[in-house]
Amino acid sequence: MTDYFRAADAAVVRRVLEAADGGSPLLGPQRALDGVEAKGLDPTVVLGQLVAAVRQVPWAVDLVGDTPVWPATTPPGRDGPEDEDGPWLTGPWVFELDAGTRDTLAAIPDEDIPAVAARWARAEELHGASAESLCPVVGDLAGLARRARVAGDLLYCWTCL
């Protein structure tokens, strides 16, 4: 599961996640934050492929900058997590996306959504998805990014196994 949402800062995200016991801020009767459910669209590869399609550049692993926000404990070092049952292995995880990603998505004009979706659909990770099926996702993510930019918020990605 993967959800994208907007928030003023990481402190707000941590408060919401603590109240929800780490659950998605988009679930439950009262959605805590404005966001988009985007099953399987991880920020590094699949969202990175979308950003590459918008910018019309080749995908690179560092195209979408992200900073871990959750779990609220210190991220593991180079050798990885020590605790096999710890939150860094089991999730959920939340990453703050860089402002450039937000601004790239926010800059997609509505009339360009079909062309962007067609370029994105070529990504191997999308397993032959059609441009038509991706248009609503591109539109939803662009709308979320626009609302975030107007509010001065950043985008976040919540994900779990």
mmCIF file of C-alpha atoms in Angstrom:
data_model
loop_
_atom_site.group_PDB
_atom_site.id
_atom_site.type_symbol
_atom_site.label_atom_id
_atom_site.label_comp_id
_atom_site.label_asym_id
_atom_site.label_seq_id
_atom_site.Cartn_x
_atom_site.Cartn_y
_atom_site.Cartn_z
ATOM 1 C CA MET A 1 0.000 0.000 0.000
ATOM 2 C CA THR A 2 1.201 3.471 -0.825
ATOM 3 C CA ASP A 3 -0.482 6.787 -0.053
ATOM 4 C CA TYR A 4 0.656 10.306 -0.874
ATOM 5 C CA PHE A 5 -0.447 13.247 1.235
ATOM 6 C CA ARG A 6 0.451 16.803 2.097
ATOM 7 C CA ALA A 7 1.361 18.365 5.417
ATOM 8 C CA ALA A 8 3.023 21.501 6.718
ATOM 9 C CA ASP A 9 6.030 19.637 8.096
ATOM 10 C CA ALA A 10 7.360 16.376 9.487
ATOM 11 C CA ALA A 11 6.251 17.243 13.034
ATOM 12 C CA VAL A 12 2.612 17.350 11.880
ATOM 13 C CA VAL A 13 3.057 14.016 10.119
ATOM 14 C CA ARG A 14 4.531 12.398 13.228
ATOM 15 C CA ARG A 15 1.664 13.670 15.421
ATOM 16 C CA VAL A 16 -0.934 12.293 13.003
ATOM 17 C CA LEU A 17 0.831 8.945 12.732
ATOM 18 C CA GLU A 18 1.250 8.649 16.495
ATOM 19 C CA ALA A 19 -2.496 9.220 16.903
ATOM 20 C CA ALA A 20 -3.198 6.590 14.219
ATOM 21 C CA ASP A 21 -0.641 4.091 15.573
ATOM 22 C CA GLY A 22 1.328 4.449 12.340
ATOM 23 C CA GLY A 23 -1.667 3.870 10.076
ATOM 24 C CA SER A 24 -2.235 5.796 6.888
ATOM 25 C CA PRO A 25 -3.495 9.328 7.442
ATOM 26 C CA LEU A 26 -5.950 8.672 4.597
ATOM 27 C CA LEU A 27 -7.782 5.806 6.295
ATOM 28 C CA GLY A 28 -10.549 5.846 8.838
ATOM 29 C CA PRO A 29 -13.763 7.790 9.136
ATOM 30 C CA GLN A 30 -11.925 11.091 9.551
ATOM 31 C CA ARG A 31 -9.120 11.474 7.050
ATOM 32 C CA ALA A 32 -6.429 13.306 8.955
ATOM 33 C CA LEU A 33 -4.681 14.776 5.907
ATOM 34 C CA ASP A 34 -5.413 15.579 2.266
ATOM 35 C CA GLY A 35 -4.018 12.876 0.041
ATOM 36 C CA VAL A 36 -4.241 10.316 -2.736
ATOM 37 C CA GLU A 37 -4.290 6.543 -2.442
ATOM 38 C CA ALA A 38 -1.756 5.224 -4.936
ATOM 39 C CA LYS A 39 -1.361 1.483 -4.527
ATOM 40 C CA GLY A 40 2.127 0.331 -5.416
ATOM 41 C CA LEU A 41 3.543 3.669 -6.571
ATOM 42 C CA ASP A 42 6.746 3.765 -4.565
ATOM 43 C CA PRO A 43 8.459 7.165 -4.465
ATOM 44 C CA THR A 44 11.906 6.175 -5.714
ATOM 45 C CA VAL A 45 11.102 4.128 -8.799
ATOM 46 C CA VAL A 46 7.491 4.469 -9.935
ATOM 47 C CA LEU A 47 6.888 8.064 -8.831
ATOM 48 C CA GLY A 48 10.407 8.777 -10.049
ATOM 49 C CA GLN A 49 9.359 7.448 -13.450
ATOM 50 C CA LEU A 50 6.435 9.903 -13.419
ATOM 51 C CA VAL A 51 8.730 12.804 -12.524
ATOM 52 C CA ALA A 52 11.066 11.730 -15.331
ATOM 53 C CA ALA A 53 8.107 11.632 -17.747
ATOM 54 C CA VAL A 54 7.059 15.155 -16.745
ATOM 55 C CA ARG A 55 10.589 16.546 -16.988
ATOM 56 C CA GLN A 56 11.273 14.460 -20.116
ATOM 57 C CA VAL A 57 14.563 13.205 -18.714
ATOM 58 C CA PRO A 58 15.864 9.684 -18.091
ATOM 59 C CA TRP A 59 14.920 8.140 -14.764
ATOM 60 C CA ALA A 60 17.632 8.070 -12.091
ATOM 61 C CA VAL A 61 17.515 6.607 -8.598
ATOM 62 C CA ASP A 62 17.985 10.053 -7.038
ATOM 63 C CA LEU A 63 15.422 11.881 -9.178
ATOM 64 C CA VAL A 64 12.962 12.046 -6.262
ATOM 65 C CA GLY A 65 14.657 13.157 -3.087
ATOM 66 C CA ASP A 66 13.156 11.707 0.067
ATOM 67 C CA THR A 67 13.871 11.944 3.769
ATOM 68 C CA PRO A 68 12.590 9.366 6.262
ATOM 69 C CA VAL A 69 10.052 10.762 8.725
ATOM 70 C CA TRP A 70 8.544 7.593 10.204
ATOM 71 C CA PRO A 71 9.258 5.453 12.146
ATOM 72 C CA ALA A 72 9.988 8.182 14.654
ATOM 73 C CA THR A 73 13.113 6.396 15.849
ATOM 74 C CA THR A 74 16.589 7.053 14.472
ATOM 75 C CA PRO A 75 17.039 5.487 11.033
ATOM 76 C CA PRO A 76 19.412 2.518 10.912
ATOM 77 C CA GLY A 77 23.042 2.946 9.934
ATOM 78 C CA ARG A 78 24.805 1.537 6.900
ATOM 79 C CA ASP A 79 24.579 -2.017 8.247
ATOM 80 C CA GLY A 80 20.783 -1.842 8.449
ATOM 81 C CA PRO A 81 18.401 -2.341 11.353
ATOM 82 C CA GLU A 82 19.620 -4.444 14.257
ATOM 83 C CA ASP A 83 16.186 -5.484 15.553
ATOM 84 C CA GLU A 84 14.435 -8.004 13.277
ATOM 85 C CA ASP A 85 11.042 -6.986 14.694
ATOM 86 C CA GLY A 86 11.836 -3.275 14.731
ATOM 87 C CA PRO A 87 9.830 -0.676 12.853
ATOM 88 C CA TRP A 88 12.558 -0.041 10.279
ATOM 89 C CA LEU A 89 12.104 -3.592 8.993
ATOM 90 C CA THR A 90 8.367 -4.002 9.519
ATOM 91 C CA GLY A 91 7.037 -0.538 8.660
ATOM 92 C CA PRO A 92 5.014 1.414 7.970
ATOM 93 C CA TRP A 93 7.356 4.051 6.636
ATOM 94 C CA VAL A 94 6.813 7.701 5.711
ATOM 95 C CA PHE A 95 9.110 9.778 3.540
ATOM 96 C CA GLU A 96 9.103 13.531 2.995
ATOM 97 C CA LEU A 97 9.529 14.248 -0.713
ATOM 98 C CA ASP A 98 11.684 17.104 -1.915
ATOM 99 C CA ALA A 99 10.055 20.370 -2.970
ATOM 100 C CA GLY A 100 11.280 19.872 -6.549
ATOM 101 C CA THR A 101 9.132 16.750 -6.860
ATOM 102 C CA ARG A 102 6.108 18.617 -5.526
ATOM 103 C CA ASP A 103 6.701 21.511 -7.906
ATOM 104 C CA THR A 104 7.241 19.219 -10.908
ATOM 105 C CA LEU A 105 3.918 17.460 -10.280
ATOM 106 C CA ALA A 106 2.141 20.739 -9.533
ATOM 107 C CA ALA A 107 3.308 22.192 -12.847
ATOM 108 C CA ILE A 108 1.551 19.570 -14.990
ATOM 109 C CA PRO A 109 -1.140 21.458 -16.942
ATOM 110 C CA ASP A 110 -4.450 19.605 -17.134
ATOM 111 C CA GLU A 111 -4.227 19.516 -20.914
ATOM 112 C CA ASP A 112 -0.829 17.748 -20.720
ATOM 113 C CA ILE A 113 -2.016 14.937 -18.430
ATOM 114 C CA PRO A 114 -2.733 12.486 -21.306
ATOM 115 C CA ALA A 115 0.716 13.035 -22.846
ATOM 116 C CA VAL A 116 2.453 12.687 -19.475
ATOM 117 C CA ALA A 117 0.467 9.525 -18.729
ATOM 118 C CA ALA A 118 1.456 8.104 -22.132
ATOM 119 C CA ARG A 119 5.155 8.713 -21.432
ATOM 120 C CA TRP A 120 4.819 7.296 -17.901
ATOM 121 C CA ALA A 121 3.010 4.190 -19.195
ATOM 122 C CA ARG A 122 6.225 3.186 -20.979
ATOM 123 C CA ALA A 123 7.919 2.513 -17.631
ATOM 124 C CA GLU A 124 8.658 -1.171 -17.249
ATOM 125 C CA GLU A 125 7.535 -1.055 -13.602
ATOM 126 C CA LEU A 126 3.973 -0.226 -14.646
ATOM 127 C CA HIS A 127 3.631 -3.634 -16.357
ATOM 128 C CA GLY A 128 1.872 -2.439 -19.481
ATOM 129 C CA ALA A 129 -0.626 -0.081 -17.823
ATOM 130 C CA SER A 130 -2.462 2.042 -20.350
ATOM 131 C CA ALA A 131 -2.142 5.788 -20.567
ATOM 132 C CA GLU A 132 -5.910 6.004 -20.126
ATOM 133 C CA SER A 133 -5.760 4.122 -16.825
ATOM 134 C CA LEU A 134 -2.915 6.341 -15.602
ATOM 135 C CA CYS A 135 -4.549 9.679 -16.462
ATOM 136 C CA PRO A 136 -6.644 9.796 -13.248
ATOM 137 C CA VAL A 137 -3.577 8.993 -11.138
ATOM 138 C CA VAL A 138 -1.518 11.719 -12.821
ATOM 139 C CA GLY A 139 -4.395 14.171 -12.382
ATOM 140 C CA ASP A 140 -4.862 13.254 -8.708
ATOM 141 C CA LEU A 141 -1.151 13.577 -7.925
ATOM 142 C CA ALA A 142 -0.894 16.858 -9.833
ATOM 143 C CA GLY A 143 -3.914 18.224 -7.962
ATOM 144 C CA LEU A 144 -2.485 17.169 -4.602
ATOM 145 C CA ALA A 145 0.853 18.778 -5.473
ATOM 146 C CA ARG A 146 -0.879 22.008 -6.522
ATOM 147 C CA ARG A 147 -2.794 22.177 -3.236
ATOM 148 C CA ALA A 148 0.432 21.500 -1.339
ATOM 149 C CA ARG A 149 2.335 24.209 -3.202
ATOM 150 C CA VAL A 150 -0.414 26.788 -2.654
ATOM 151 C CA ALA A 151 -0.536 25.970 1.068
ATOM 152 C CA GLY A 152 3.256 25.889 1.428
ATOM 153 C CA ASP A 153 3.057 22.197 2.344
ATOM 154 C CA LEU A 154 5.336 19.369 1.350
ATOM 155 C CA LEU A 155 4.383 15.988 -0.063
ATOM 156 C CA TYR A 156 4.800 12.790 1.923
ATOM 157 C CA CYS A 157 4.601 9.133 1.034
ATOM 158 C CA TRP A 158 3.207 6.575 3.516
ATOM 159 C CA THR A 159 3.930 2.976 2.633
ATOM 160 C CA CYS A 160 3.732 -0.463 4.198
ATOM 161 C CA LEU A 161 4.184 -4.038 3.059
#
